[in-house]
Amino acid sequence: MRVSFTVNGEDRIVDDVWEGESLLHVLRERCGLPGSKNACEQGECGSCTVYLDGTPVCACLVAGGQAQGRTVRTVEGLADGERLDPLQEAFVECGAVQCGFCTPGLIVAAHDLLARTEGVPADPEIREALAGNLCRCTGYEQIIEAVRLAAARKAVSS
Ligand code: FES
Ligand code: FES
């Protein structure tokens, strides 16, 4: 089937999407967007998290055909050209990236949290927002710190 949708502000048409092909596969293998990671393909790890019409979803659980006519934003679409999103910068600064497999999904989930939160969210709120995103490397402390830092900077600049 043909799927027409908008990805990171660009209209895209993808042909020959097979029934059962995931949105994650469409994004990575057909749209040249490898930022969203494929770690479990079962909706367990959150490494494939993208926005679908503004709501974070696990792209491995969404059929490519379900993106027809819709808007997708991936981790690549959070940066402003060469300039990283403040969350991306904070993850680097805080050492919240080790193998990096979980990072794109965590950044999209944290981006959603900050978009709907005033000020700096409390740690339990951050932990709850990121509960669907698994990290095998960091122990989560640097990730929480990075989200806090980005939220604090956002609060100062707004
Ligand atoms: S790859 Fe989608 S949740 Fe793990
Ligand atoms: S940095 Fe390796 S899984 Fe999170």
Short mmCIF file of N, CA and C in Angstrom, two decimals, residues 91 105-111 113 125-134 140 143-144 147:
data_model
loop_
_atom_site.label_atom_id
_atom_site.label_comp_id
_atom_site.label_asym_id
_atom_site.label_seq_id
_atom_site.Cartn_x
_atom_site.Cartn_y
_atom_site.Cartn_z
N PHE A 91 21.20 16.09 27.92
CA PHE A 91 21.59 14.67 28.02
C PHE A 91 23.10 14.52 27.81
N GLY A 105 14.34 7.59 22.41
CA GLY A 105 13.00 7.42 22.99
C GLY A 105 12.84 8.21 24.27
N LEU A 106 13.88 8.21 25.10
CA LEU A 106 13.83 8.97 26.35
C LEU A 106 13.69 10.46 26.07
N ILE A 107 14.39 10.92 25.04
CA ILE A 107 14.33 12.36 24.73
C ILE A 107 12.94 12.75 24.24
N VAL A 108 12.33 11.91 23.41
CA VAL A 108 10.97 12.23 22.95
C VAL A 108 10.00 12.21 24.14
N ALA A 109 10.12 11.21 25.01
CA ALA A 109 9.22 11.13 26.17
C ALA A 109 9.43 12.33 27.11
N ALA A 110 10.69 12.70 27.33
CA ALA A 110 10.97 13.84 28.21
C ALA A 110 10.53 15.15 27.55
N HIS A 111 10.67 15.22 26.26
CA HIS A 111 10.23 16.41 25.52
C HIS A 111 8.73 16.60 25.71
N LEU A 113 6.98 15.52 28.25
CA LEU A 113 6.76 15.92 29.65
C LEU A 113 6.96 17.44 29.80
N GLU A 125 7.57 12.79 39.20
CA GLU A 125 6.84 13.08 37.95
C GLU A 125 7.71 12.71 36.73
N ILE A 126 9.00 13.02 36.84
CA ILE A 126 9.91 12.68 35.73
C ILE A 126 9.98 11.16 35.60
N ARG A 127 10.13 10.49 36.74
CA ARG A 127 10.24 9.03 36.71
C ARG A 127 8.98 8.39 36.12
N GLU A 128 7.83 8.95 36.49
CA GLU A 128 6.58 8.39 35.96
C GLU A 128 6.49 8.61 34.44
N ALA A 129 6.88 9.81 34.00
CA ALA A 129 6.80 10.11 32.56
C ALA A 129 7.73 9.22 31.74
N LEU A 130 8.83 8.80 32.37
CA LEU A 130 9.82 8.01 31.64
C LEU A 130 9.72 6.51 31.97
N ALA A 131 8.66 6.15 32.67
CA ALA A 131 8.55 4.76 33.15
C ALA A 131 8.49 3.75 32.00
N GLY A 132 8.06 4.16 30.83
CA GLY A 132 7.97 3.23 29.70
C GLY A 132 9.25 3.14 28.89
N ASN A 133 10.29 3.83 29.36
CA ASN A 133 11.54 3.85 28.60
C ASN A 133 12.64 3.18 29.43
N LEU A 134 13.14 2.07 28.94
CA LEU A 134 14.14 1.31 29.70
C LEU A 134 15.56 1.68 29.29
N TYR A 140 19.73 5.58 35.47
CA TYR A 140 18.67 6.61 35.39
C TYR A 140 19.01 7.94 36.07
N ILE A 143 19.94 10.65 33.73
CA ILE A 143 18.80 10.97 32.85
C ILE A 143 17.86 11.93 33.57
N ILE A 144 17.57 11.62 34.84
CA ILE A 144 16.69 12.49 35.63
C ILE A 144 17.33 13.88 35.75
N VAL A 147 16.92 15.88 32.55
CA VAL A 147 15.56 16.40 32.38
C VAL A 147 15.36 17.61 33.30
#
